[in-house]
Amino acid sequence: MDVETPALLLDLDAFERNLDLMATFVQGRSIQLRPHAKTHRCPMISWQQIARGAIGICCQTVGEAEIMVKSGIKDVLVTNQIVSPGKARRFASLAKFAQVRCCLDHLDQLRILDEAAKVCGVQIEVLVEIDIGNGRSGVAPDDRAVELAAAVNQSGNLQFVGLQAYYGKAQSIRRYRERRAAVLDAVQEIRKTMDLLKKRNLNCQIVSGGGTGTFDIDAELGILTELQAGSYAFMDGDYLKNDADAHDLFPRFQPSLFVLASVLSYPISERAVVDVGVKNVSVDCGLPVVFGRSDVTYYGANDEHGRLNVESKANLAVGDRIWLIPGHCDPTINLYDTIIGFRNLRLEAIWPISARGASH
Amino acid sequence: MDVETPALLLDLDAFERNLDLMATFVQGRSIQLRPHAKTHRCPMISWQQIARGAIGICCQTVGEAEIMVKSGIKDVLVTNQIVSPGKARRFASLAKFAQVRCCLDHLDQLRILDEAAKVCGVQIEVLVEIDIGNGRSGVAPDDRAVELAAAVNQSGNLQFVGLQAYYGKAQSIRRYRERRAAVLDAVQEIRKTMDLLKKRNLNCQIVSGGGTGTFDIDAELGILTELQAGSYAFMDGDYLKNDADAHDLFPRFQPSLFVLASVLSYPISERAVVDVGVKNVSVDCGLPVVFGRSDVTYYGANDEHGRLNVESKANLAVGDRIWLIPGHCDPTINLYDTIIGFRNLRLEAIWPISARGASH
């Protein structure tokens, strides 16, 4: 690959295969795909997912949603709360261009969003986020969720349409059985909330959640209407640690995303240094894994340097290229301005990561 | 502060005090300041350091050096090796605009750089990087360093002018005595190499190294001619863990850099969620520390979320702002496009982080 390093590379064959596998998987099942764009922040990738049948996308921030709507995408769910009046107005204004929804778990957010929708002259559909075991955001999956949903419908400019029920912790439970058991427990919480909503005649059309770690279980259990998986397109080192399902019935996604490094220094036979450190690859879910060769191991990350253990008979020289599988794709992609797509080791496409840094 | 979050904020009073303290400290000592711009990647900050007497700056990548030279800075040391012929030519071409130097620790880099200098029609001064205990890059501080220096002077277009002797590991040894002992050992290695160079009549004018963790010891020991400290301008959570020197004779830098967060969700009395996660603050040297209040603690980072422990009597609401001291300033700054400077809690300046992402 004739590019300067560090570079963020995408194996287009593997990437397209991953997209196809997931698109085929959800066909004929009672779940639709709404892939999370927080993973890649790249409209060119969202468009390829939509072309394969995704009903829309998820975003995590208003900044991401703005860029995705500006790129022409017509259906965006912000899987998060909005608490600043200015941001709420920026979000509400997007409703003039696309179907945009967001999540609430508190009356204060409701008031801010309702006011913003009023100012912008739009109606906004919202999901109530419930905590199904994740221990982060979300109102309790009981009467409190129902009260919040009722309050949404009593507001002037918002409408309750469903539940946000993401279970991040379950995504990285390594063993399939335990992962499935965790999702089963969570589903009970969702079902309980749905029953309470029904009693109050609150119409829950959407239940959105799930991810790359649990997509097969989410689909099997049939309670989610929307699957928010994002990482399946790339498969980082962290997700690759998960066991597959027991019978291997479901698609196995392959790593498609790499960080290309160069050997800067090879001072002693056991150690080499590459130009990829924490500014070039995220280490919050483990160090990157060297791809395609077993004689070198990435063992330590500094800001702009990575240290490699080199085995005694390794064939390695200053200037050599090393392919790394990132431990965690989302924050790694956010370090780059472009994704370089290649096929058969030849450059084919450069896609801007248009929403890189769009956290605010 | 009337800005949307997450935002990267700089307390200008504290920042300027840090710059002044270091500038005053090196005055009259046998060391000159060459602050590292890898920390901030922001020319507007380098210019303030130069205005206070810094002789130039350090960069870690050719991309950083290009942006700094384009911003008008006339003296740049790349404290790293360059191994791609294309990058070496980009680097050599900068010599037409500024005094640019870089480091070598291998003959292969020498050949590439010599060829690039020839193509560009320039002479380049280089430093030989020696490993004084850091265990990363650097040739051994013995005859091997001398041989490489001699080879530099035998090349057609390069000139040996000194040693790069950075000791990163010593920067974060927490106890002052142990930190000093480590630097003392390292200084023996530098001295040994200098003696060998002298025997070969190789003129070592520059010994560049040191950092914010050891600057006082580096200055006292008097072997470095240039101090490469960068973090002193900001003081991240990691450096704040270091003991001060025994007698507190030397400047104490104060935290000046903050990530401003908002409380997105406050689902249960013990837990709140802010909009700052690993895409907004680096966690490779520990989680961010809440500034200015003791009733909330940042305990967990997800991609776009941070989880706060909230004490029972805390006064906290959805939408509240939380000030965070990053665990590690360099990779945190690299996540943002701008630094927002404030004084007396009012916005004063917005500086572009022009070299953000300029790793290639």
XYZ file of C-alpha atoms in Angstrom:
720
model
C 0.000 0.000 0.000
C 1.669 3.158 -1.225
C 0.453 5.509 1.528
C 2.288 7.322 4.287
C 1.814 5.947 7.783
C 0.071 5.982 10.188
C -2.915 5.332 7.936
C -6.397 3.991 8.565
C -7.062 1.299 5.969
C -10.246 -0.526 5.070
C -10.204 -3.868 3.278
C -13.179 -3.222 0.999
C -13.791 -6.895 0.215
C -13.997 -7.824 3.895
C -16.013 -4.699 4.703
C -18.586 -5.306 1.954
C -18.852 -8.950 2.978
C -19.609 -7.849 6.554
C -22.283 -5.416 5.337
C -23.811 -8.095 3.112
C -23.813 -10.696 5.876
C -25.715 -8.444 8.260
C -28.125 -7.240 5.593
C -28.930 -10.841 4.658
C -29.200 -11.834 8.293
C -31.941 -9.328 9.153
C -33.960 -10.090 5.998
C -37.041 -12.102 6.918
C -36.458 -11.567 10.626
C -38.627 -9.348 12.810
C -35.865 -6.807 13.294
C -34.600 -4.009 11.094
C -31.103 -2.649 10.900
C -30.344 0.890 12.065
C -26.548 0.814 12.139
C -24.751 3.093 14.535
C -22.769 5.817 12.779
C -20.845 6.680 15.959
C -18.588 3.768 15.000
C -17.323 5.352 11.787
C -18.638 8.954 11.638
C -18.434 8.566 7.863
C -21.504 9.305 5.690
C -20.068 7.286 2.787
C -20.288 4.198 4.999
C -23.810 4.962 6.233
C -24.948 5.247 2.634
C -23.617 1.782 1.841
C -25.526 0.366 4.802
C -28.713 2.102 3.691
C -28.224 0.835 0.144
C -28.292 -2.686 1.608
C -31.601 -2.130 3.388
C -30.827 -0.320 6.658
C -33.882 1.775 7.632
C -31.761 4.677 8.814
C -28.872 5.256 11.162
C -28.102 5.992 14.792
C -25.932 8.862 15.958
C -24.627 9.546 19.438
C -24.263 13.336 19.260
C -26.100 16.251 17.715
C -22.917 17.145 15.829
C -22.883 13.720 14.168
C -26.588 13.995 13.336
C -26.053 17.406 11.709
C -23.335 16.054 9.439
C -25.312 12.948 8.531
C -28.453 14.948 7.737
C -26.378 17.420 5.717
C -25.057 14.452 3.737
C -28.650 13.651 2.800
C -29.568 10.873 5.214
C -33.298 10.987 5.959
C -33.742 8.937 9.138
C -31.546 9.503 12.191
C -31.992 8.388 15.781
C -29.778 10.142 18.329
C -29.352 7.410 20.935
C -28.610 9.930 23.633
C -29.971 12.760 25.731
C -29.748 16.433 24.743
C -29.428 18.855 27.637
C -28.297 22.189 26.213
C -31.030 24.486 24.852
C -28.789 25.524 21.948
C -28.079 21.945 20.971
C -31.748 21.047 21.333
C -32.624 23.787 18.827
C -29.901 22.632 16.417
C -31.355 19.142 16.713
C -34.966 20.248 16.316
C -34.089 22.247 13.212
C -32.915 19.024 11.550
C -36.531 17.805 11.647
C -37.177 20.072 8.648
C -34.813 17.924 6.581
C -35.145 14.403 7.957
C -36.963 12.135 10.384
C -34.918 12.727 13.524
C -35.607 11.175 16.900
C -33.748 11.252 20.192
C -33.907 9.754 23.661
C -35.006 11.066 27.052
C -34.627 9.755 30.564
C -35.518 12.856 32.587
C -38.196 15.544 32.667
C -35.559 18.288 32.391
C -34.497 17.029 28.947
C -38.155 16.813 27.975
C -38.746 20.481 28.801
C -35.666 21.622 26.880
C -36.529 19.558 23.801
C -40.182 20.540 23.848
C -39.241 24.211 23.935
C -36.745 23.729 21.080
C -39.322 21.923 18.956
C -41.772 24.756 19.610
C -39.232 27.408 18.603
C -38.442 25.519 15.406
C -42.084 24.789 14.665
C -41.628 21.027 14.451
C -42.979 17.893 16.106
C -40.365 15.445 17.364
C -40.784 11.773 18.101
C -38.843 10.570 21.120
C -37.800 7.297 22.688
C -37.647 6.872 26.431
C -34.332 5.319 27.386
C -34.610 2.576 29.974
C -31.787 0.982 31.943
C -32.007 -2.748 31.314
C -28.865 -3.573 33.268
C -26.294 -1.370 31.577
C -25.790 0.879 34.607
C -25.297 4.071 32.635
C -28.154 6.276 31.388
C -31.824 5.341 31.338
C -34.803 5.604 33.616
C -35.821 2.518 35.587
C -37.843 0.048 33.461
C -40.980 0.379 35.543
C -43.641 2.978 36.311
C -41.002 5.683 36.106
C -40.473 4.972 32.425
C -44.220 4.986 31.861
C -44.645 8.309 33.682
C -41.963 9.843 31.484
C -43.591 8.469 28.315
C -46.929 9.897 29.451
C -45.315 13.263 30.127
C -43.857 13.255 26.604
C -47.324 12.897 25.134
C -48.636 15.665 27.397
C -46.011 18.055 26.016
C -47.015 20.226 23.110
C -44.402 19.296 20.562
C -43.096 15.829 21.346
C -44.526 12.378 20.813
C -43.608 9.123 22.538
C -42.933 6.383 19.991
C -40.879 3.785 21.784
C -38.012 2.658 23.980
C -34.262 2.929 23.746
C -32.940 -0.233 25.392
C -29.215 -0.599 24.836
C -27.249 -3.111 26.831
C -23.620 -2.187 26.255
C -22.224 -4.391 28.999
C -23.668 -7.514 27.382
C -21.865 -6.822 24.101
C -18.510 -7.913 25.434
C -19.468 -10.867 27.635
C -17.075 -13.342 26.069
C -19.033 -16.598 26.387
C -22.076 -17.008 24.208
C -24.205 -18.711 26.887
C -23.558 -16.013 29.457
C -24.129 -13.296 26.898
C -27.441 -14.863 25.946
C -28.482 -15.200 29.604
C -27.737 -11.515 30.186
C -29.810 -10.482 27.175
C -32.663 -12.753 28.312
C -32.739 -10.996 31.684
C -32.742 -7.624 29.963
C -35.572 -8.654 27.685
C -37.715 -9.351 30.750
C -37.191 -5.723 31.784
C -38.195 -4.469 28.353
C -41.266 -6.708 28.281
C -42.323 -5.527 31.743
C -42.066 -1.911 30.644
C -43.988 -2.595 27.443
C -46.797 -4.232 29.415
C -47.038 -1.192 31.681
C -47.066 1.141 28.670
C -49.844 -0.876 27.070
C -51.968 -0.598 30.210
C -51.671 3.158 29.925
C -52.436 3.061 26.184
C -49.003 4.440 25.361
C -48.093 3.254 21.896
C -44.623 1.694 21.845
C -43.913 1.167 18.140
C -40.145 1.109 18.373
C -37.784 -0.809 20.635
C -34.262 0.089 19.595
C -31.071 -1.459 20.926
C -28.653 -4.347 20.504
C -25.211 -4.417 19.030
C -22.524 -6.404 17.297
C -21.922 -8.582 20.352
C -25.533 -9.700 20.725
C -27.156 -9.190 17.305
C -27.973 -12.875 16.833
C -29.514 -13.177 20.299
C -31.371 -9.869 19.861
C -32.892 -11.129 16.618
C -33.782 -14.530 18.037
C -35.575 -13.080 21.055
C -37.662 -10.891 18.802
C -38.365 -7.969 21.109
C -36.206 -5.318 19.483
C -37.666 -3.740 16.364
C -34.381 -2.021 15.512
C -30.808 -3.294 15.765
C -28.169 -0.621 16.446
C -25.043 -2.632 15.593
C -22.130 -0.618 14.246
C -18.855 -2.473 14.762
C -19.901 -5.470 12.629
C -18.646 -3.548 9.601
C -15.079 -3.564 10.963
C -14.738 -6.079 13.833
C -12.179 -4.704 16.247
C -9.910 -6.744 18.485
C -12.357 -6.464 21.359
C -15.321 -7.984 19.511
C -13.112 -10.669 18.014
C -12.592 -11.977 21.572
C -16.264 -12.966 21.852
C -17.216 -16.627 21.436
C -19.432 -17.291 18.474
C -22.847 -18.774 19.034
C -22.935 -22.455 19.949
C -23.860 -23.822 16.534
C -22.126 -21.299 14.351
C -25.377 -20.698 12.491
C -24.915 -16.998 12.175
C -22.608 -14.780 10.175
C -19.040 -14.407 11.305
C -17.804 -10.935 10.601
C -14.145 -10.532 9.685
C -11.710 -7.766 10.551
C -11.743 -5.168 7.786
C -10.170 -2.148 9.496
C -6.442 -1.756 9.993
C -3.947 0.814 11.105
C -0.868 0.701 8.930
C 2.373 1.395 10.792
C 6.023 1.719 9.769
C 9.052 0.472 11.655
C 10.845 3.686 12.645
C 13.591 2.189 14.723
C 15.009 -1.280 15.310
C 17.620 -0.640 17.974
C 18.059 -4.151 19.379
C 17.167 -7.562 18.009
C 14.254 -8.070 20.431
C 12.647 -4.651 20.048
C 11.422 -2.484 17.210
C 9.479 0.778 17.333
C 6.593 1.738 15.028
C 4.979 5.105 14.377
C 1.600 4.151 15.860
C 0.876 5.143 19.452
C -2.151 6.318 21.416
C -2.655 9.260 19.060
C -3.109 6.762 16.209
C -4.904 3.796 17.756
C -7.218 3.559 20.726
C -5.899 1.452 23.602
C -8.900 1.663 25.944
C -9.999 -1.893 25.001
C -6.558 -3.388 24.709
C -3.510 -2.913 22.540
C -3.665 -3.414 18.784
C -2.924 -6.881 17.469
C -0.392 -7.417 14.683
C -2.163 -8.873 11.640
C -0.687 -11.448 9.310
C 2.543 -12.218 11.119
C 3.252 -13.989 14.372
C 6.903 -13.019 14.817
C 6.215 -9.514 16.150
C 3.856 -8.428 18.937
C 2.744 -4.909 19.832
C 3.385 -4.654 23.567
C 3.521 -0.980 24.532
C 1.982 2.295 23.344
C 3.371 5.783 23.869
C 1.874 8.927 22.329
C 3.343 8.544 18.838
C 5.284 5.297 19.242
C 4.465 1.641 19.626
C 6.939 -0.920 20.865
C 7.133 -4.327 19.225
C 8.540 -7.512 20.657
C 10.482 -9.163 17.866
C 11.126 -12.899 17.863
C 14.640 -14.109 17.286
C 14.209 -15.297 13.710
C 11.948 -12.499 12.533
C 12.676 -10.909 9.191
C 12.241 -7.239 9.986
C 13.877 -4.012 8.825
C 13.596 -0.283 9.415
C 10.869 1.046 7.128
C 8.876 -2.207 7.046
C 5.104 -1.928 7.222
C 3.140 -3.528 10.048
C -0.629 -4.074 9.853
C -2.463 -3.594 13.132
C -6.023 -4.572 14.104
C -7.223 -1.847 16.486
C -8.440 -2.969 19.900
C -11.440 -0.651 19.565
C -12.605 0.716 16.233
C -14.866 3.656 17.231
C -12.287 5.836 19.018
C -9.563 4.758 16.588
C -11.511 5.958 13.541
C -12.158 9.245 15.367
C -8.380 9.895 15.293
C -8.264 10.095 11.478
C -9.590 12.434 8.807
C -9.984 9.780 6.133
C -10.512 6.078 5.698
C -8.447 4.656 2.859
C -10.285 1.824 1.122
C -8.232 -0.802 -0.663
C -8.902 -3.947 -2.661
C -6.258 -6.521 -3.535
C -3.766 -4.290 -1.726
C -4.420 -1.412 -4.141
C -5.922 1.877 -3.126
C -9.499 2.296 -4.354
C -11.288 4.974 -2.322
C -10.673 7.737 0.197
C -13.695 8.519 2.356
C -13.742 11.567 4.610
C -14.595 10.885 8.244
C -16.801 13.926 8.046
C -18.075 13.735 11.617
C -14.654 13.157 13.215
C -14.555 15.212 16.369
C -18.247 16.121 16.032
C -18.917 15.437 19.690
C -20.375 18.799 20.589
C -18.564 29.381 30.162
C -21.096 29.767 27.395
C -19.777 27.045 25.083
C -21.239 23.732 24.008
C -19.670 20.616 25.526
C -17.470 18.665 25.276
C -15.037 21.572 25.010
C -11.296 21.873 25.523
C -10.707 24.891 27.752
C -7.511 26.686 28.682
C -7.289 28.867 31.774
C -5.134 31.625 30.252
C -3.978 33.022 33.601
C -2.727 29.630 34.765
C -1.275 28.840 31.333
C 0.650 32.110 31.068
C 1.911 31.685 34.633
C 3.237 28.233 33.693
C 4.982 29.642 30.615
C 6.465 32.494 32.656
C 7.670 30.165 35.415
C 9.558 27.945 32.977
C 10.964 30.887 31.023
C 12.265 32.449 34.241
C 13.596 29.130 35.454
C 15.872 28.531 32.457
C 17.192 32.100 32.447
C 20.763 32.151 33.733
C 20.983 28.359 33.691
C 23.087 26.399 31.210
C 20.052 25.004 29.442
C 17.752 26.459 26.843
C 14.101 25.728 26.329
C 12.916 23.941 23.173
C 9.337 23.085 24.169
C 7.699 20.077 22.599
C 4.837 20.968 20.284
C 3.590 17.375 20.185
C 1.834 18.232 23.435
C -0.451 20.859 21.909
C 0.001 20.774 18.110
C -1.002 24.438 18.193
C 1.248 27.087 16.578
C -0.381 29.868 18.627
C 1.001 28.205 21.747
C 4.462 27.647 20.289
C 4.641 31.339 19.422
C 3.918 32.307 23.027
C 6.728 30.021 24.198
C 9.123 31.529 21.660
C 8.095 35.047 22.711
C 9.245 34.125 26.218
C 12.678 33.028 25.059
C 12.342 29.472 23.773
C 15.018 28.877 21.109
C 12.672 26.865 18.905
C 10.377 23.906 19.228
C 10.342 20.142 19.024
C 7.957 18.138 16.854
C 7.400 14.418 16.805
C 6.210 13.978 13.209
C 7.002 15.467 9.812
C 3.336 16.490 9.544
C 3.636 18.567 12.721
C 6.885 20.107 11.498
C 5.284 21.106 8.178
C 2.460 22.913 9.931
C 4.755 24.635 12.395
C 7.141 25.800 9.650
C 4.173 26.978 7.579
C 3.081 29.014 10.584
C 6.442 30.797 10.437
C 8.460 29.041 13.114
C 12.148 29.083 12.183
C 13.747 26.383 14.343
C 12.263 22.892 14.581
C 13.769 19.664 15.868
C 11.903 16.485 14.916
C 12.692 14.246 17.890
C 12.101 11.138 15.871
C 13.289 9.010 12.983
C 12.078 9.391 9.399
C 11.940 6.203 7.372
C 9.835 6.872 4.294
C 11.613 8.450 1.303
C 8.572 10.661 0.597
C 8.430 11.943 4.143
C 12.191 12.490 4.162
C 11.864 14.716 1.077
C 8.951 16.645 2.638
C 11.138 17.139 5.696
C 14.237 18.133 3.731
C 12.240 20.671 1.729
C 11.416 22.480 4.986
C 15.121 23.319 5.318
C 14.553 26.048 2.716
C 12.280 27.857 5.172
C 13.654 27.077 8.619
C 16.427 25.425 10.590
C 15.108 21.858 10.769
C 16.877 18.964 12.415
C 15.873 15.369 13.066
C 17.170 12.241 14.775
C 18.730 9.024 13.550
C 19.477 5.735 15.212
C 20.158 3.527 12.186
C 22.131 3.629 8.945
C 18.989 2.956 6.889
C 17.449 6.249 8.056
C 20.739 7.996 7.308
C 20.717 6.816 3.694
C 17.096 7.868 3.156
C 17.625 11.301 4.679
C 20.901 11.907 2.867
C 19.249 11.108 -0.461
C 16.316 13.414 0.357
C 18.643 16.266 1.313
C 20.526 15.755 -1.941
C 17.327 15.828 -4.002
C 16.205 19.012 -2.249
C 19.636 20.614 -2.471
C 19.966 21.244 1.251
C 22.287 20.361 4.111
C 20.603 18.919 7.201
C 21.956 18.788 10.719
C 21.069 15.644 12.603
C 21.161 14.347 16.143
C 21.987 10.750 16.929
C 19.378 9.356 19.299
C 20.835 7.278 22.118
C 18.941 5.014 24.487
C 19.800 6.199 27.992
C 17.445 3.748 29.708
C 14.160 4.525 28.039
C 13.918 1.182 26.243
C 12.324 2.562 23.100
C 14.274 4.035 20.188
C 17.935 5.021 20.244
C 21.238 3.407 19.463
C 23.334 2.127 22.374
C 25.264 4.953 24.105
C 28.673 3.564 23.231
C 30.825 3.016 20.147
C 27.717 2.273 18.123
C 26.485 5.839 18.627
C 29.907 7.157 17.667
C 30.034 5.034 14.516
C 26.654 6.375 13.467
C 27.740 9.972 14.134
C 30.870 9.381 12.067
C 28.782 7.906 9.242
C 26.574 11.023 9.303
C 29.593 13.220 8.699
C 30.779 10.926 5.916
C 27.476 11.385 4.094
C 27.279 14.116 1.515
C 24.392 16.152 2.807
C 24.062 15.579 6.536
C 26.015 16.882 9.490
C 26.241 15.463 13.001
C 25.579 18.186 15.594
C 24.608 16.362 18.749
C 22.652 13.801 20.705
C 18.969 13.188 21.306
C 18.772 11.772 24.834
C 15.176 11.584 26.013
C 14.297 9.585 29.077
C 10.522 9.237 29.005
C 10.316 6.592 31.700
C 11.953 8.900 34.239
C 9.315 11.594 33.703
C 6.673 9.757 35.685
C 8.728 8.242 38.500
C 6.603 9.591 41.329
C 9.222 10.141 44.045
C 11.679 12.953 43.533
C 14.698 11.044 44.918
C 14.120 8.049 42.675
C 13.489 10.277 39.702
C 16.758 12.104 40.345
C 18.662 8.840 40.761
C 17.309 7.604 37.410
C 18.362 10.807 35.649
C 21.816 10.637 37.281
C 22.315 7.144 35.871
C 21.210 8.333 32.455
C 23.575 11.288 32.565
C 26.481 8.861 32.997
C 25.470 7.245 29.723
C 25.353 10.599 27.946
C 28.711 11.621 29.374
C 30.294 8.345 28.304
C 29.022 8.847 24.758
C 30.250 12.448 24.689
C 33.721 11.363 25.779
C 33.841 8.796 22.989
C 32.661 11.387 20.453
C 35.334 13.787 21.603
C 38.029 11.157 21.118
C 36.870 10.864 17.526
C 36.753 14.656 17.101
C 33.020 14.542 16.497
C 31.583 17.859 17.563
C 28.603 17.379 19.902
C 27.164 20.885 20.242
C 23.653 19.877 21.215
C 22.354 17.475 23.828
C 18.586 17.609 23.701
C 16.182 15.870 26.079
C 14.397 16.170 29.386
C 10.800 16.878 30.146
C 8.249 18.274 32.552
C 8.850 15.498 35.085
C 12.611 16.029 35.334
C 13.236 19.610 34.148
C 14.655 20.755 37.492
C 16.995 17.769 37.716
C 17.978 18.133 34.042
C 18.913 21.769 34.619
C 20.817 21.061 37.829
C 22.928 18.304 36.261
C 23.930 20.612 33.460
C 24.518 18.138 30.669
C 21.529 18.872 28.459
C 21.845 21.981 26.315
C 18.159 21.881 25.363
C 15.100 21.053 27.444
C 12.194 19.474 25.551
C 9.453 19.918 28.157
C 5.949 20.337 26.785
C 3.340 19.398 29.391
C 4.466 22.100 31.859
C 2.145 24.500 30.039
C -0.910 22.422 31.007
C -0.020 19.920 33.759
C -2.171 16.876 33.262
C -3.381 14.508 35.962
C -0.444 12.196 35.374
C 2.273 14.813 35.975
C 0.385 16.179 38.985
C 0.998 12.818 40.690
C 4.774 13.452 40.794
C 6.323 14.562 44.075
C 7.891 17.980 43.946
C 11.572 18.372 44.609
C 12.667 17.988 48.218
C 13.050 21.677 49.030
C 10.314 23.079 46.813
C 12.848 25.479 45.320
C 11.550 25.179 41.808
C 8.415 26.330 40.031
C 5.207 24.435 40.606
C 3.135 24.366 37.483
C -0.637 24.431 37.869
C -3.325 22.692 35.831
C -4.492 25.022 33.070
C -6.213 22.620 30.671
C -9.715 21.303 31.228
C -12.358 19.333 29.410
C -15.766 20.817 30.062
C -18.546 18.242 30.338
C -22.315 18.415 30.800
C -24.479 16.126 32.884
C -26.615 14.346 30.277
C -28.428 11.970 32.563
C -28.893 11.570 36.299
C -30.866 8.347 36.527
C -30.238 7.399 40.156
C -28.997 9.392 43.118
C -25.557 7.733 43.132
C -24.835 7.957 39.419
C -24.792 10.657 36.789
C -23.608 10.506 33.182
C -21.624 13.192 31.363
C -20.955 13.697 27.651
C -17.197 13.115 27.918
C -15.867 9.652 27.109
C -12.791 8.219 25.410
C -13.482 10.201 22.238
C -13.180 13.394 24.300
C -10.507 12.696 26.887
C -7.557 10.335 26.835
C -7.684 7.573 29.442
C -4.339 5.902 28.742
C -2.764 7.545 31.821
C -5.779 7.305 34.073
C -9.288 8.708 34.125
C -9.916 12.448 34.248
C -10.217 14.048 37.666
C -13.156 16.286 38.540
C -11.899 19.808 39.270
C -13.332 22.102 41.891
C -15.789 19.764 43.561
C -15.328 16.719 45.746
C -18.880 15.378 45.688
C -18.641 13.771 42.261
C -15.976 11.404 40.892
C -15.443 10.277 37.310
C -15.221 6.486 37.538
C -15.899 5.035 34.098
C -15.407 6.052 30.476
C -17.327 4.753 27.458
C -16.928 6.107 23.931
C -19.063 9.243 24.339
C -20.124 8.913 27.976
C -18.497 9.224 31.363
C -20.014 7.853 34.531
C -19.871 9.889 37.732
C -20.197 8.637 41.269
C -22.362 11.165 43.084
C -22.183 11.553 46.839
C -25.416 11.545 48.777
C -25.592 15.262 49.527
C -24.307 16.483 46.181
C -26.128 19.335 44.527
C -26.282 18.150 40.940
C -28.784 18.483 38.114
C -29.143 17.440 34.487
C -27.396 20.060 32.359
C -24.829 20.998 35.032
C -21.271 21.583 33.861
C -18.405 19.461 35.211
C -14.770 20.516 34.823
C -12.350 17.681 34.209
C -8.556 17.622 34.403
C -7.407 15.189 31.688
C -5.228 12.292 32.788
C -2.942 12.929 29.807
C -2.910 16.206 27.917
C -1.152 15.297 24.626
C -3.618 12.728 23.272
C -6.562 14.652 24.750
C -5.682 17.845 22.859
C -5.324 15.759 19.683
C -9.064 14.943 19.932
C -10.109 18.585 19.436
C -9.982 21.122 16.619
C -9.679 24.173 18.876
C -8.499 25.234 22.301
C -10.841 27.735 23.907
C -8.907 30.191 26.054
C -10.718 31.847 28.938
C -9.904 34.377 31.644
C -12.085 35.011 34.683
C -14.487 32.421 33.281
C -15.044 34.487 30.142
C -14.079 33.368 26.667
C -11.052 35.258 25.320
C -9.448 33.296 22.478
C -9.998 30.354 20.181
C -6.797 28.784 18.896
C -6.842 26.191 16.130
C -5.047 22.944 16.911
C -3.626 23.184 13.418
C -1.543 20.018 13.614
C -4.277 17.858 15.133
C -4.072 14.483 13.439
C -0.842 15.443 11.644
C 0.795 12.137 12.479
C 1.679 11.113 8.961
